[in-house]
Amino acid sequence: KQEVTQIPAALSVPEGENLVLNCSFTDSAIYNLQWFRQDPGKGLTSLLLIQSSQREQTSGRLNASLDKSSGRSTLYIAASQPGDSATYLCAVWDSGAGSYQLTFGKGTKLSVIP
Amino acid sequence: EAQVTQNPRYLITVTGKKLTVTCSQNMNHEYMSWYRQDPGLGLRQIYYSMNVEVTDKGDVPEGYKVSRKEKRNFPLILESPSPNQTSLYFCASSLSVSYLNTEAFFGQGTRLTVV
Protein backbone atom coordinates (compact mmCIF):
# COMPACT_ATOMS: atom_id res chain seq x y z
CA LYS A 1 0.00 0.00 0.00
CA GLN A 2 1.26 3.44 -0.97
CA GLU A 3 2.53 5.60 1.87
CA VAL A 4 3.37 9.27 1.55
CA THR A 5 5.60 11.04 4.06
CA GLN A 6 6.19 14.75 4.36
CA ILE A 7 9.12 16.25 6.21
CA PRO A 8 9.22 18.46 8.19
CA ALA A 9 5.80 18.37 9.85
CA ALA A 10 6.14 22.07 10.67
CA LEU A 11 8.42 24.85 9.53
CA SER A 12 8.82 28.45 10.61
CA VAL A 13 10.86 30.86 8.49
CA PRO A 14 11.38 34.63 8.32
CA GLU A 15 9.80 36.51 5.46
CA GLY A 16 11.86 36.58 2.29
CA GLU A 17 13.57 33.27 2.85
CA ASN A 18 13.63 30.54 0.20
CA LEU A 19 12.46 27.16 1.47
CA VAL A 20 12.03 23.53 0.44
CA LEU A 21 9.30 21.12 1.48
CA ASN A 22 9.91 17.42 1.06
CA CYS A 23 7.63 14.57 0.08
CA SER A 24 8.49 10.88 -0.29
CA PHE A 25 6.38 7.94 -1.43
CA THR A 26 6.95 4.21 -1.16
CA ASP A 27 5.63 2.92 -4.51
CA SER A 28 7.21 4.59 -7.54
CA ALA A 29 4.48 3.34 -9.91
CA ILE A 30 2.49 6.57 -9.67
CA TYR A 31 0.52 8.35 -12.36
CA ASN A 32 1.07 11.87 -11.13
CA LEU A 33 1.87 13.92 -8.05
CA GLN A 34 -0.02 16.97 -6.91
CA TRP A 35 0.83 19.63 -4.35
CA PHE A 36 -1.99 21.36 -2.48
CA ARG A 37 -2.30 24.21 -0.06
CA GLN A 38 -4.80 24.16 2.81
CA ASP A 39 -5.65 27.13 4.99
CA PRO A 40 -7.04 26.40 8.48
CA GLY A 41 -10.52 24.88 8.28
CA LYS A 42 -10.64 25.43 4.54
CA GLY A 43 -10.59 23.38 1.38
CA LEU A 44 -7.63 22.18 -0.66
CA THR A 45 -6.25 24.47 -3.34
CA SER A 46 -4.25 22.78 -6.07
CA LEU A 47 -0.82 24.37 -6.54
CA LEU A 48 1.01 22.19 -9.01
CA LEU A 49 0.49 18.92 -10.82
CA ILE A 50 3.51 16.94 -12.02
CA GLN A 51 2.75 14.18 -14.47
CA SER A 52 4.70 10.94 -14.13
CA SER A 53 6.70 11.69 -17.28
CA GLN A 54 7.74 15.14 -16.05
CA ARG A 55 10.54 16.11 -13.71
CA GLU A 56 9.35 19.53 -12.62
CA GLN A 57 6.65 22.15 -12.83
CA THR A 58 6.74 25.86 -12.07
CA SER A 59 4.07 28.37 -11.15
CA GLY A 60 5.17 31.83 -10.09
CA ARG A 61 7.34 31.51 -6.99
CA LEU A 62 6.66 27.80 -6.72
CA ASN A 63 8.70 25.02 -8.29
CA ALA A 64 7.98 21.34 -7.76
CA SER A 65 10.28 18.52 -8.78
CA LEU A 66 9.63 14.80 -9.12
CA ASP A 67 12.09 11.90 -9.02
CA LYS A 68 9.98 8.80 -9.49
CA SER A 69 12.85 6.35 -9.25
CA SER A 70 13.78 7.53 -5.78
CA GLY A 71 10.20 8.19 -4.71
CA ARG A 72 10.72 11.85 -3.93
CA SER A 73 9.28 15.25 -4.68
CA THR A 74 10.20 18.71 -3.44
CA LEU A 75 8.26 21.96 -3.40
CA TYR A 76 10.50 25.02 -3.56
CA ILE A 77 9.02 28.35 -2.48
CA ALA A 78 11.05 31.41 -3.39
CA ALA A 79 11.03 34.67 -1.45
CA SER A 80 8.46 33.50 1.09
CA GLN A 81 5.68 35.87 2.23
CA PRO A 82 3.38 35.85 5.29
CA GLY A 83 0.52 34.99 2.93
CA ASP A 84 2.27 31.69 2.18
CA SER A 85 1.52 30.52 5.72
CA ALA A 86 -0.62 27.39 5.38
CA THR A 87 -0.38 23.61 5.40
CA TYR A 88 1.10 22.12 2.26
CA LEU A 89 -0.02 18.67 1.23
CA CYS A 90 1.59 16.28 -1.21
CA ALA A 91 -0.54 13.59 -2.87
CA VAL A 92 0.19 10.84 -5.35
CA TRP A 93 -2.30 9.18 -7.66
CA ASP A 94 -1.98 5.44 -7.99
CA SER A 95 -4.08 2.36 -8.49
CA GLY A 96 -2.61 0.08 -5.85
CA ALA A 97 -4.81 -2.92 -5.00
CA GLY A 98 -7.27 -1.81 -7.69
CA SER A 99 -8.45 1.24 -5.79
CA TYR A 100 -7.99 4.48 -7.68
CA GLN A 101 -7.18 7.21 -5.26
CA LEU A 102 -5.02 10.08 -4.24
CA THR A 103 -2.86 9.09 -1.28
CA PHE A 104 -1.94 12.07 0.86
CA GLY A 105 0.92 12.89 3.16
CA LYS A 106 0.03 14.47 6.49
CA GLY A 107 1.35 17.84 5.40
CA THR A 108 3.90 20.45 6.35
CA LYS A 109 2.56 23.40 8.32
CA LEU A 110 4.41 26.50 7.17
CA SER A 111 4.59 29.73 9.13
CA VAL A 112 6.24 32.74 7.50
CA ILE A 113 7.13 35.35 10.10
CA PRO A 114 6.94 39.02 9.01
CA GLU B 1 -16.49 28.98 -12.89
CA ALA B 2 -15.24 25.40 -12.71
CA GLN B 3 -15.84 24.11 -9.22
CA VAL B 4 -16.84 21.36 -6.83
CA THR B 5 -19.64 22.42 -4.51
CA GLN B 6 -20.47 20.74 -1.22
CA ASN B 7 -23.44 21.38 1.02
CA PRO B 8 -23.83 22.02 3.82
CA ARG B 9 -20.54 23.57 4.90
CA TYR B 10 -21.27 22.98 8.58
CA LEU B 11 -23.58 20.44 10.17
CA ILE B 12 -24.26 19.42 13.75
CA THR B 13 -26.46 16.38 14.18
CA VAL B 14 -27.39 13.76 16.74
CA THR B 15 -26.40 10.11 16.81
CA GLY B 16 -28.55 7.95 14.57
CA LYS B 17 -30.22 10.68 12.54
CA LYS B 18 -29.72 10.00 8.85
CA LEU B 19 -28.04 12.74 6.86
CA THR B 20 -26.80 13.44 3.35
CA VAL B 21 -23.94 15.67 2.27
CA THR B 22 -24.28 16.74 -1.33
CA CYS B 23 -21.48 17.17 -3.84
CA SER B 24 -21.80 18.59 -7.32
CA GLN B 25 -19.23 19.39 -10.01
CA ASN B 26 -19.70 21.39 -13.21
CA MET B 27 -16.62 20.18 -15.12
CA ASN B 28 -18.12 17.04 -16.70
CA HIS B 29 -15.66 14.94 -14.71
CA GLU B 30 -16.09 11.17 -14.70
CA TYR B 31 -14.22 10.49 -11.46
CA MET B 32 -15.50 11.66 -8.07
CA SER B 33 -14.53 10.71 -4.55
CA TRP B 34 -15.06 11.45 -0.88
CA TYR B 35 -12.37 11.92 1.77
CA ARG B 36 -12.42 12.57 5.46
CA GLN B 37 -9.73 14.52 7.26
CA ASP B 38 -8.90 13.92 10.91
CA PRO B 39 -6.11 15.37 13.08
CA GLY B 40 -3.07 13.12 13.04
CA LEU B 41 -4.58 10.82 10.41
CA GLY B 42 -4.61 13.10 7.40
CA LEU B 43 -6.94 12.63 4.45
CA ARG B 44 -8.40 9.17 3.88
CA GLN B 45 -10.60 8.07 1.01
CA ILE B 46 -14.11 6.87 1.87
CA TYR B 47 -15.65 5.99 -1.51
CA TYR B 48 -15.00 6.78 -5.12
CA SER B 49 -16.84 6.59 -8.42
CA MET B 50 -15.25 6.17 -11.82
CA ASN B 51 -18.46 6.96 -13.69
CA VAL B 52 -22.24 6.99 -13.45
CA GLU B 53 -23.58 3.95 -11.59
CA VAL B 54 -20.04 2.78 -10.72
CA THR B 55 -18.92 3.15 -7.10
CA ASP B 56 -16.19 1.46 -5.04
CA LYS B 57 -14.96 1.44 -1.47
CA GLY B 58 -11.93 3.41 -0.43
CA ASP B 59 -9.92 2.92 2.73
CA VAL B 60 -12.58 3.81 5.33
CA PRO B 61 -16.06 3.02 3.90
CA GLU B 62 -17.72 1.67 7.07
CA GLY B 63 -20.80 3.64 8.06
CA TYR B 64 -21.12 5.47 4.75
CA LYS B 65 -23.05 5.05 1.52
CA VAL B 66 -22.80 6.82 -1.81
CA SER B 67 -24.67 6.92 -5.08
CA ARG B 68 -23.86 8.16 -8.57
CA LYS B 69 -27.07 8.47 -10.53
CA GLU B 70 -25.91 11.51 -12.48
CA LYS B 71 -22.46 12.47 -13.66
CA ARG B 72 -22.37 15.77 -11.81
CA ASN B 73 -23.60 14.60 -8.38
CA PHE B 74 -22.06 12.29 -5.81
CA PRO B 75 -23.85 12.49 -2.44
CA LEU B 76 -22.43 10.99 0.76
CA ILE B 77 -25.01 9.33 2.99
CA LEU B 78 -24.65 8.55 6.66
CA GLU B 79 -27.54 6.22 7.52
CA SER B 80 -26.92 6.20 11.27
CA PRO B 81 -24.22 8.72 12.19
CA SER B 82 -22.04 8.08 15.22
CA PRO B 83 -19.67 10.40 17.11
CA ASN B 84 -16.62 8.77 15.50
CA GLN B 85 -17.84 10.16 12.17
CA THR B 86 -17.24 13.68 13.41
CA SER B 87 -14.76 14.96 10.87
CA LEU B 88 -14.02 17.35 8.01
CA TYR B 89 -15.28 15.87 4.74
CA PHE B 90 -14.09 16.68 1.24
CA CYS B 91 -15.49 15.82 -2.14
CA ALA B 92 -13.13 15.73 -5.12
CA SER B 93 -13.37 15.24 -8.85
CA SER B 94 -11.02 14.51 -11.70
CA LEU B 95 -11.48 14.21 -15.45
CA SER B 96 -11.17 10.43 -15.82
CA VAL B 97 -9.14 7.50 -14.63
CA SER B 98 -8.52 6.82 -18.32
CA TYR B 99 -6.53 10.04 -18.31
CA LEU B 100 -4.77 9.72 -15.00
CA ASN B 101 -2.45 12.64 -15.64
CA THR B 102 -5.21 15.02 -14.64
CA GLU B 103 -5.68 17.42 -11.81
CA ALA B 104 -7.93 16.70 -8.85
CA PHE B 105 -10.28 19.47 -7.73
CA PHE B 106 -11.66 19.65 -4.21
CA GLY B 107 -14.73 21.16 -2.66
CA GLN B 108 -14.56 23.57 0.28
CA GLY B 109 -15.31 20.90 2.83
CA THR B 110 -18.14 19.99 5.19
CA ARG B 111 -17.46 20.08 8.89
CA LEU B 112 -19.68 17.47 10.52
CA THR B 113 -20.19 17.12 14.26
CA VAL B 114 -22.17 14.15 15.60
CA VAL B 115 -23.25 14.47 19.24
XYZ file of C-alpha atoms in Angstrom:
229
model
C 0.000 0.000 0.000
C 1.261 3.436 -0.966
C 2.529 5.600 1.870
C 3.371 9.269 1.553
C 5.602 11.043 4.058
C 6.185 14.754 4.363
C 9.115 16.251 6.215
C 9.220 18.459 8.191
C 5.800 18.373 9.849
C 6.135 22.067 10.673
C 8.420 24.848 9.526
C 8.824 28.446 10.612
C 10.863 30.855 8.492
C 11.381 34.628 8.318
C 9.798 36.515 5.460
C 11.859 36.578 2.294
C 13.574 33.268 2.849
C 13.627 30.537 0.199
C 12.463 27.160 1.465
C 12.027 23.535 0.442
C 9.301 21.125 1.475
C 9.907 17.423 1.065
C 7.628 14.571 0.077
C 8.486 10.879 -0.289
C 6.379 7.941 -1.433
C 6.954 4.208 -1.163
C 5.634 2.925 -4.511
C 7.215 4.591 -7.536
C 4.481 3.339 -9.914
C 2.493 6.566 -9.670
C 0.520 8.352 -12.364
C 1.067 11.874 -11.133
C 1.872 13.924 -8.050
C -0.024 16.969 -6.906
C 0.826 19.630 -4.351
C -1.991 21.356 -2.476
C -2.303 24.208 -0.060
C -4.797 24.156 2.812
C -5.646 27.128 4.994
C -7.041 26.396 8.479
C -10.523 24.883 8.275
C -10.642 25.428 4.537
C -10.586 23.381 1.384
C -7.626 22.184 -0.661
C -6.254 24.465 -3.337
C -4.249 22.782 -6.074
C -0.822 24.374 -6.535
C 1.013 22.185 -9.007
C 0.489 18.920 -10.825
C 3.507 16.938 -12.015
C 2.753 14.180 -14.468
C 4.695 10.941 -14.128
C 6.699 11.690 -17.279
C 7.737 15.138 -16.053
C 10.539 16.111 -13.709
C 9.355 19.534 -12.617
C 6.645 22.149 -12.829
C 6.740 25.857 -12.072
C 4.075 28.371 -11.149
C 5.166 31.834 -10.088
C 7.336 31.515 -6.987
C 6.658 27.802 -6.717
C 8.704 25.023 -8.286
C 7.983 21.343 -7.761
C 10.276 18.516 -8.779
C 9.635 14.803 -9.120
C 12.088 11.902 -9.018
C 9.981 8.797 -9.491
C 12.846 6.347 -9.252
C 13.784 7.528 -5.775
C 10.201 8.188 -4.709
C 10.721 11.854 -3.925
C 9.276 15.254 -4.676
C 10.201 18.705 -3.437
C 8.264 21.958 -3.403
C 10.498 25.016 -3.565
C 9.016 28.353 -2.485
C 11.050 31.411 -3.390
C 11.025 34.673 -1.446
C 8.457 33.502 1.092
C 5.679 35.869 2.227
C 3.385 35.847 5.290
C 0.516 34.986 2.931
C 2.274 31.692 2.178
C 1.520 30.516 5.719
C -0.623 27.393 5.380
C -0.385 23.615 5.405
C 1.100 22.123 2.257
C -0.023 18.667 1.234
C 1.589 16.284 -1.207
C -0.536 13.593 -2.867
C 0.189 10.839 -5.355
C -2.302 9.179 -7.661
C -1.978 5.436 -7.991
C -4.081 2.356 -8.493
C -2.610 0.080 -5.853
C -4.806 -2.917 -4.996
C -7.265 -1.806 -7.694
C -8.449 1.244 -5.795
C -7.985 4.476 -7.684
C -7.180 7.207 -5.258
C -5.023 10.084 -4.235
C -2.865 9.095 -1.285
C -1.936 12.071 0.863
C 0.916 12.895 3.159
C 0.035 14.472 6.488
C 1.345 17.837 5.400
C 3.900 20.449 6.345
C 2.565 23.397 8.321
C 4.414 26.500 7.168
C 4.593 29.732 9.135
C 6.241 32.743 7.501
C 7.131 35.352 10.102
C 6.938 39.018 9.012
C -16.489 28.984 -12.893
C -15.235 25.403 -12.706
C -15.839 24.110 -9.224
C -16.840 21.358 -6.829
C -19.643 22.420 -4.515
C -20.469 20.737 -1.223
C -23.444 21.384 1.018
C -23.827 22.017 3.819
C -20.536 23.574 4.899
C -21.270 22.984 8.577
C -23.576 20.442 10.175
C -24.260 19.416 13.754
C -26.459 16.380 14.183
C -27.393 13.757 16.739
C -26.399 10.109 16.810
C -28.552 7.955 14.566
C -30.216 10.681 12.542
C -29.717 9.999 8.849
C -28.037 12.741 6.860
C -26.802 13.443 3.348
C -23.935 15.673 2.274
C -24.280 16.741 -1.327
C -21.477 17.174 -3.838
C -21.798 18.587 -7.325
C -19.228 19.394 -10.012
C -19.701 21.392 -13.209
C -16.622 20.177 -15.119
C -18.118 17.038 -16.698
C -15.662 14.937 -14.710
C -16.091 11.174 -14.701
C -14.223 10.492 -11.460
C -15.500 11.658 -8.066
C -14.531 10.712 -4.549
C -15.065 11.447 -0.876
C -12.374 11.917 1.775
C -12.416 12.572 5.464
C -9.725 14.522 7.261
C -8.896 13.918 10.912
C -6.109 15.368 13.077
C -3.071 13.118 13.044
C -4.580 10.816 10.413
C -4.609 13.102 7.403
C -6.940 12.632 4.453
C -8.398 9.173 3.879
C -10.597 8.072 1.012
C -14.111 6.874 1.866
C -15.650 5.994 -1.508
C -14.995 6.779 -5.121
C -16.844 6.591 -8.423
C -15.249 6.169 -11.823
C -18.455 6.956 -13.689
C -22.240 6.991 -13.449
C -23.583 3.946 -11.591
C -20.041 2.776 -10.720
C -18.917 3.145 -7.103
C -16.191 1.460 -5.042
C -14.957 1.444 -1.474
C -11.928 3.415 -0.427
C -9.918 2.915 2.734
C -12.584 3.812 5.326
C -16.057 3.022 3.901
C -17.720 1.668 7.070
C -20.801 3.641 8.061
C -21.117 5.471 4.746
C -23.054 5.049 1.516
C -22.796 6.823 -1.815
C -24.668 6.916 -5.080
C -23.861 8.160 -8.573
C -27.068 8.469 -10.535
C -25.906 11.511 -12.477
C -22.461 12.468 -13.658
C -22.374 15.771 -11.806
C -23.602 14.603 -8.380
C -22.062 12.287 -5.805
C -23.853 12.486 -2.440
C -22.431 10.989 0.758
C -25.012 9.333 2.990
C -24.647 8.549 6.662
C -27.536 6.220 7.516
C -26.917 6.204 11.274
C -24.216 8.715 12.190
C -22.045 8.079 15.222
C -19.669 10.402 17.108
C -16.619 8.766 15.495
C -17.836 10.158 12.169
C -17.237 13.676 13.413
C -14.761 14.964 10.867
C -14.017 17.348 8.007
C -15.277 15.868 4.737
C -14.091 16.685 1.240
C -15.489 15.820 -2.144
C -13.125 15.734 -5.124
C -13.373 15.239 -8.852
C -11.016 14.515 -11.705
C -11.483 14.212 -15.447
C -11.175 10.434 -15.824
C -9.140 7.497 -14.630
C -8.521 6.824 -18.321
C -6.533 10.038 -18.306
C -4.772 9.723 -14.995
C -2.451 12.642 -15.642
C -5.206 15.018 -14.645
C -5.684 17.422 -11.812
C -7.925 16.699 -8.848
C -10.275 19.467 -7.732
C -11.658 19.648 -4.209
C -14.729 21.162 -2.657
C -14.560 23.570 0.281
C -15.309 20.899 2.832
C -18.137 19.985 5.192
C -17.461 20.079 8.893
C -19.675 17.469 10.520
C -20.189 17.116 14.256
C -22.172 14.151 15.600
C -23.247 14.465 19.241
